[in-house]
Each structure stands twice: as C-alpha cells, then as structure tokens.
Amino acid sequence: FLLALALVVPVAKQAVIHYFGTDYSPYLVSGSSMAPTMEDGQAVLINKVRGRIENGSIIICYLPEAGYRFTIATPPQVIVKRVIAGPGETVDIGADDVILINGLAAEEPYLTEAAKSETYLPNYPTHYVLAEDAYFVAGDNRGHSCDSRYFGAVRSDEIIGVVNENT
C-alpha cells in the first residue's frame, strides 16, 4: 500500500499542476516590510508555477546578491515583496515620494499615508530601466523595507513564486 501511495501522490500532484497550473507551497512571512498587508509570522501560500506576474503581485524571491550589503543575512535569503514594475518598464522615484512607471504615477492603494511618505531615498538611484527578465519590487512598509530601491531589480530566475492573496 505504501509503495502504491508513494507512486500515486507525485503523479497526482503533477496532474493537478498540469491541469490547474498551480503548485502551492507554504511560506512564513518574516519581518515587517510588508505590514500592514502581511504581518511577521503570517503563513501564506505561494504558487510556485511561474505564471504571469503583474504589477501589484506579491512575490517570494531570493534576495539578489547586491542586497546582501544592506543586511546581516547570509545567502540564500528569501524575501517577500510587491512587484511595482515589470520587464521593459521604466521606474522613476520622485523626491515627492511618487513612483512613476513609464511616466505615469503608480496606483498603490495598499500603502498607508506613512509608507507613501517614505518611498524616496536620498543618495540612492531614482531612475531604473528594467531588463526583459527583471522586476522592481518594494515592501508595503517602505520605511522598513530593503528592496529594489536599494539593490536594484530582481531577476525572474530569483523569483520563487507568487503569493496567493486569499491566504
């Protein structure tokens, strides 16, 4: 029986992935960079199948190499962030804390007023042109988030999955 079960479960999982296009795995949020949307210690499900990642999606990804100079974490460090802009787009961060994507103000209804006022970082780049495999990501709690404003874009191969926002 156990041998049959060991053979059936992986096949059934692959059939579900193929049919529904999903492969959900649990993830435990660590830190306050996504507050109030996500809290420290909150459990979420991530879809590990690479589908279309849209602006506004919340992703789980590996911290890019350039990000390790801003943290005491050791590789591989996994982070949770919101996608602000995607492949081929331009991002400009104004001193007025407004993010422009391709010249248009980004709509960010998930930000608190305090977070909106903590978007601009003096002495850091404010203009980004994203490669065809890159995403600009930021935390919803901008004052407590090490994100693309510090380390640049996240490559698509560094993305683990997209958070199922119904969890």
PDB file of C-alpha atoms in Angstrom:
ATOM      1  CA  PHE A   1       0.000   0.000   0.000  1.00  0.00           C
ATOM      2  CA  LEU A   2       2.756   2.476   0.937  1.00  0.00           C
ATOM      3  CA  LEU A   3       4.609   1.773  -2.285  1.00  0.00           C
ATOM      4  CA  ALA A   4       1.461   2.394  -4.321  1.00  0.00           C
ATOM      5  CA  LEU A   5       0.806   5.610  -2.393  1.00  0.00           C
ATOM      6  CA  ALA A   6       4.405   6.746  -2.921  1.00  0.00           C
ATOM      7  CA  LEU A   7       3.918   6.323  -6.656  1.00  0.00           C
ATOM      8  CA  VAL A   8       0.417   7.793  -6.936  1.00  0.00           C
ATOM      9  CA  VAL A   9       0.907  11.018  -4.919  1.00  0.00           C
ATOM     10  CA  PRO A  10       3.672  12.533  -7.123  1.00  0.00           C
ATOM     11  CA  VAL A  11       1.784  11.620 -10.290  1.00  0.00           C
ATOM     12  CA  ALA A  12      -1.435  13.112  -8.907  1.00  0.00           C
ATOM     13  CA  LYS A  13       0.420  16.300  -7.886  1.00  0.00           C
ATOM     14  CA  GLN A  14       1.844  16.695 -11.403  1.00  0.00           C
ATOM     15  CA  ALA A  15      -1.618  16.141 -12.898  1.00  0.00           C
ATOM     16  CA  VAL A  16      -3.063  18.913 -10.693  1.00  0.00           C
ATOM     17  CA  ILE A  17      -0.194  21.233 -11.641  1.00  0.00           C
ATOM     18  CA  HIS A  18      -0.685  20.487 -15.323  1.00  0.00           C
ATOM     19  CA  TYR A  19      -4.470  20.878 -15.221  1.00  0.00           C
ATOM     20  CA  PHE A  20      -4.790  23.874 -12.869  1.00  0.00           C
ATOM     21  CA  GLY A  21      -1.371  25.498 -13.408  1.00  0.00           C
ATOM     22  CA  THR A  22      -0.695  25.713  -9.684  1.00  0.00           C
ATOM     23  CA  ASP A  23       1.770  24.214  -7.235  1.00  0.00           C
ATOM     24  CA  TYR A  24       1.110  25.757  -3.844  1.00  0.00           C
ATOM     25  CA  SER A  25       3.666  25.717  -1.045  1.00  0.00           C
ATOM     26  CA  PRO A  26       3.517  27.350   2.389  1.00  0.00           C
ATOM     27  CA  TYR A  27       5.689  30.333   3.319  1.00  0.00           C
ATOM     28  CA  LEU A  28       6.074  32.065   6.682  1.00  0.00           C
ATOM     29  CA  VAL A  29       6.452  35.858   6.470  1.00  0.00           C
ATOM     30  CA  SER A  30       9.431  37.137   8.442  1.00  0.00           C
ATOM     31  CA  GLY A  31       9.737  40.812   9.324  1.00  0.00           C
ATOM     32  CA  SER A  32       7.600  43.929   8.961  1.00  0.00           C
ATOM     33  CA  SER A  33       8.462  45.074   5.416  1.00  0.00           C
ATOM     34  CA  MET A  34       5.001  44.143   4.094  1.00  0.00           C
ATOM     35  CA  ALA A  35       2.931  45.465   7.035  1.00  0.00           C
ATOM     36  CA  PRO A  36       0.036  46.055   7.267  1.00  0.00           C
ATOM     37  CA  THR A  37      -0.716  43.815   4.247  1.00  0.00           C
ATOM     38  CA  MET A  38       1.231  40.929   5.801  1.00  0.00           C
ATOM     39  CA  GLU A  39       2.412  40.587   9.363  1.00  0.00           C
ATOM     40  CA  ASP A  40       5.533  38.986  10.823  1.00  0.00           C
ATOM     41  CA  GLY A  41       4.835  35.288  11.344  1.00  0.00           C
ATOM     42  CA  GLN A  42       1.856  35.156   8.976  1.00  0.00           C
ATOM     43  CA  ALA A  43       1.566  31.967   6.934  1.00  0.00           C
ATOM     44  CA  VAL A  44       0.724  32.302   3.238  1.00  0.00           C
ATOM     45  CA  LEU A  45       0.569  30.003   0.235  1.00  0.00           C
ATOM     46  CA  ILE A  46       2.729  30.673  -2.798  1.00  0.00           C
ATOM     47  CA  ASN A  47       2.102  29.436  -6.308  1.00  0.00           C
ATOM     48  CA  LYS A  48       5.474  28.083  -7.392  1.00  0.00           C
ATOM     49  CA  VAL A  49       4.414  27.646 -11.008  1.00  0.00           C
ATOM     50  CA  ARG A  50       5.672  30.599 -12.974  1.00  0.00           C
ATOM     51  CA  GLY A  51       2.672  32.306 -14.401  1.00  0.00           C
ATOM     52  CA  ARG A  52       2.142  35.882 -15.368  1.00  0.00           C
ATOM     53  CA  ILE A  53       3.483  38.200 -12.688  1.00  0.00           C
ATOM     54  CA  GLU A  54       1.683  41.519 -12.767  1.00  0.00           C
ATOM     55  CA  ASN A  55       2.364  44.893 -11.207  1.00  0.00           C
ATOM     56  CA  GLY A  56       0.840  44.709  -7.747  1.00  0.00           C
ATOM     57  CA  SER A  57       1.503  40.963  -7.310  1.00  0.00           C
ATOM     58  CA  ILE A  58       3.209  39.906  -4.099  1.00  0.00           C
ATOM     59  CA  ILE A  59       6.123  37.566  -4.706  1.00  0.00           C
ATOM     60  CA  ILE A  60       8.544  35.458  -2.745  1.00  0.00           C
ATOM     61  CA  CYS A  61      12.077  35.682  -4.140  1.00  0.00           C
ATOM     62  CA  TYR A  62      15.713  35.272  -3.270  1.00  0.00           C
ATOM     63  CA  LEU A  63      17.479  38.433  -2.158  1.00  0.00           C
ATOM     64  CA  PRO A  64      19.667  39.496  -5.090  1.00  0.00           C
ATOM     65  CA  GLU A  65      23.419  39.425  -4.464  1.00  0.00           C
ATOM     66  CA  ALA A  66      23.579  43.237  -4.359  1.00  0.00           C
ATOM     67  CA  GLY A  67      21.142  43.207  -1.411  1.00  0.00           C
ATOM     68  CA  TYR A  68      23.487  41.429   0.974  1.00  0.00           C
ATOM     69  CA  ARG A  69      25.453  44.598   1.648  1.00  0.00           C
ATOM     70  CA  PHE A  70      22.316  46.024   3.319  1.00  0.00           C
ATOM     71  CA  THR A  71      21.660  43.101   5.659  1.00  0.00           C
ATOM     72  CA  ILE A  72      23.400  40.740   8.044  1.00  0.00           C
ATOM     73  CA  ALA A  73      21.600  37.792   6.422  1.00  0.00           C
ATOM     74  CA  THR A  74      23.570  35.051   4.749  1.00  0.00           C
ATOM     75  CA  PRO A  75      22.689  33.580   1.348  1.00  0.00           C
ATOM     76  CA  PRO A  76      20.264  32.278   0.376  1.00  0.00           C
ATOM     77  CA  GLN A  77      17.903  34.807   1.961  1.00  0.00           C
ATOM     78  CA  VAL A  78      14.240  34.664   0.907  1.00  0.00           C
ATOM     79  CA  ILE A  79      12.182  37.877   0.919  1.00  0.00           C
ATOM     80  CA  VAL A  80       8.556  38.833   0.285  1.00  0.00           C
ATOM     81  CA  LYS A  81       7.877  41.992  -1.758  1.00  0.00           C
ATOM     82  CA  ARG A  82       5.303  43.603  -4.027  1.00  0.00           C
ATOM     83  CA  VAL A  83       6.009  43.964  -7.745  1.00  0.00           C
ATOM     84  CA  ILE A  84       5.927  47.639  -8.674  1.00  0.00           C
ATOM     85  CA  ALA A  85       7.074  47.327 -12.306  1.00  0.00           C
ATOM     86  CA  GLY A  86       7.934  44.537 -14.696  1.00  0.00           C
ATOM     87  CA  PRO A  87      10.094  43.672 -17.689  1.00  0.00           C
ATOM     88  CA  GLY A  88      10.871  46.501 -20.088  1.00  0.00           C
ATOM     89  CA  GLU A  89       9.291  49.211 -17.922  1.00  0.00           C
ATOM     90  CA  THR A  90      10.937  52.338 -16.547  1.00  0.00           C
ATOM     91  CA  VAL A  91      10.675  53.390 -12.912  1.00  0.00           C
ATOM     92  CA  ASP A  92      11.284  56.896 -11.574  1.00  0.00           C
ATOM     93  CA  ILE A  93      11.076  57.756  -7.894  1.00  0.00           C
ATOM     94  CA  GLY A  94      10.463  61.438  -7.212  1.00  0.00           C
ATOM     95  CA  ALA A  95      11.519  63.415  -4.178  1.00  0.00           C
ATOM     96  CA  ASP A  96       7.762  63.881  -3.674  1.00  0.00           C
ATOM     97  CA  ASP A  97       7.582  60.088  -2.921  1.00  0.00           C
ATOM     98  CA  VAL A  98       5.641  59.354  -6.109  1.00  0.00           C
ATOM     99  CA  ILE A  99       6.698  56.384  -8.228  1.00  0.00           C
ATOM    100  CA  LEU A 100       6.279  56.820 -11.965  1.00  0.00           C
ATOM    101  CA  ILE A 101       6.041  53.734 -14.168  1.00  0.00           C
ATOM    102  CA  ASN A 102       6.619  54.596 -17.814  1.00  0.00           C
ATOM    103  CA  GLY A 103       5.928  58.217 -16.885  1.00  0.00           C
ATOM    104  CA  LEU A 104       2.589  57.581 -15.142  1.00  0.00           C
ATOM    105  CA  ALA A 105       2.011  57.709 -11.385  1.00  0.00           C
ATOM    106  CA  ALA A 106       1.745  54.218  -9.919  1.00  0.00           C
ATOM    107  CA  GLU A 107      -1.525  53.452  -8.186  1.00  0.00           C
ATOM    108  CA  GLU A 108      -0.652  51.990  -4.798  1.00  0.00           C
ATOM    109  CA  PRO A 109      -3.867  51.725  -2.762  1.00  0.00           C
ATOM    110  CA  TYR A 110      -2.227  49.221  -0.383  1.00  0.00           C
ATOM    111  CA  LEU A 111       0.149  51.871   1.034  1.00  0.00           C
ATOM    112  CA  THR A 112      -0.579  53.741   4.242  1.00  0.00           C
ATOM    113  CA  GLU A 113      -0.015  57.500   4.271  1.00  0.00           C
ATOM    114  CA  ALA A 114       3.123  56.955   6.359  1.00  0.00           C
ATOM    115  CA  ALA A 115       4.511  54.450   3.839  1.00  0.00           C
ATOM    116  CA  LYS A 116       3.764  56.794   0.938  1.00  0.00           C
ATOM    117  CA  SER A 117       5.944  59.448   2.586  1.00  0.00           C
ATOM    118  CA  GLU A 118       8.887  57.022   2.927  1.00  0.00           C
ATOM    119  CA  THR A 119       9.317  55.990  -0.703  1.00  0.00           C
ATOM    120  CA  TYR A 120      12.061  58.382  -1.839  1.00  0.00           C
ATOM    121  CA  LEU A 121      15.579  57.587  -0.605  1.00  0.00           C
ATOM    122  CA  PRO A 122      18.108  60.406  -0.866  1.00  0.00           C
ATOM    123  CA  ASN A 123      21.524  59.290  -2.189  1.00  0.00           C
ATOM    124  CA  TYR A 124      20.103  56.211  -3.956  1.00  0.00           C
ATOM    125  CA  PRO A 125      19.239  55.793  -7.645  1.00  0.00           C
ATOM    126  CA  THR A 126      15.841  57.150  -8.665  1.00  0.00           C
ATOM    127  CA  HIS A 127      15.706  56.029 -12.308  1.00  0.00           C
ATOM    128  CA  TYR A 128      15.590  52.379 -13.408  1.00  0.00           C
ATOM    129  CA  VAL A 129      15.161  50.782 -16.818  1.00  0.00           C
ATOM    130  CA  LEU A 130      14.155  47.162 -16.321  1.00  0.00           C
ATOM    131  CA  ALA A 131      15.608  44.385 -18.454  1.00  0.00           C
ATOM    132  CA  GLU A 132      13.314  41.845 -20.120  1.00  0.00           C
ATOM    133  CA  ASP A 133      13.720  39.434 -17.184  1.00  0.00           C
ATOM    134  CA  ALA A 134      13.608  41.951 -14.310  1.00  0.00           C
ATOM    135  CA  TYR A 135      11.102  43.195 -11.738  1.00  0.00           C
ATOM    136  CA  PHE A 136      11.220  46.254  -9.493  1.00  0.00           C
ATOM    137  CA  VAL A 137       9.945  45.231  -6.048  1.00  0.00           C
ATOM    138  CA  ALA A 138       9.213  47.120  -2.831  1.00  0.00           C
ATOM    139  CA  GLY A 139       7.762  46.467   0.578  1.00  0.00           C
ATOM    140  CA  ASP A 140       4.391  47.942   1.532  1.00  0.00           C
ATOM    141  CA  ASN A 141       6.040  49.278   4.707  1.00  0.00           C
ATOM    142  CA  ARG A 142       8.557  51.407   2.791  1.00  0.00           C
ATOM    143  CA  GLY A 143      10.364  52.775   5.853  1.00  0.00           C
ATOM    144  CA  HIS A 144      11.224  49.228   6.955  1.00  0.00           C
ATOM    145  CA  SER A 145      11.924  47.526   3.630  1.00  0.00           C
ATOM    146  CA  CYS A 146      15.189  46.625   1.939  1.00  0.00           C
ATOM    147  CA  ASP A 147      14.020  46.387  -1.667  1.00  0.00           C
ATOM    148  CA  SER A 148      14.773  47.391  -5.268  1.00  0.00           C
ATOM    149  CA  ARG A 149      15.252  50.989  -4.201  1.00  0.00           C
ATOM    150  CA  TYR A 150      18.453  49.764  -2.521  1.00  0.00           C
ATOM    151  CA  PHE A 151      19.607  46.751  -4.546  1.00  0.00           C
ATOM    152  CA  GLY A 152      18.001  47.173  -7.979  1.00  0.00           C
ATOM    153  CA  ALA A 153      15.761  44.798  -9.855  1.00  0.00           C
ATOM    154  CA  VAL A 154      15.030  41.153  -9.098  1.00  0.00           C
ATOM    155  CA  ARG A 155      15.650  38.763 -11.995  1.00  0.00           C
ATOM    156  CA  SER A 156      12.888  36.367 -12.977  1.00  0.00           C
ATOM    157  CA  ASP A 157      15.075  33.373 -12.084  1.00  0.00           C
ATOM    158  CA  GLU A 158      15.290  34.692  -8.495  1.00  0.00           C
ATOM    159  CA  ILE A 159      11.502  34.544  -8.090  1.00  0.00           C
ATOM    160  CA  ILE A 160      10.233  31.503  -6.193  1.00  0.00           C
ATOM    161  CA  GLY A 161       6.526  32.138  -6.573  1.00  0.00           C
ATOM    162  CA  VAL A 162       3.518  34.430  -6.301  1.00  0.00           C
ATOM    163  CA  VAL A 163       1.579  34.763  -3.044  1.00  0.00           C
ATOM    164  CA  ASN A 164      -1.996  33.563  -3.118  1.00  0.00           C
ATOM    165  CA  GLU A 165      -3.611  36.666  -1.640  1.00  0.00           C
ATOM    166  CA  ASN A 166      -6.593  34.652  -0.403  1.00  0.00           C
ATOM    167  CA  THR A 167      -4.460  33.115   2.362  1.00  0.00           C
TER     168      THR A 167
END
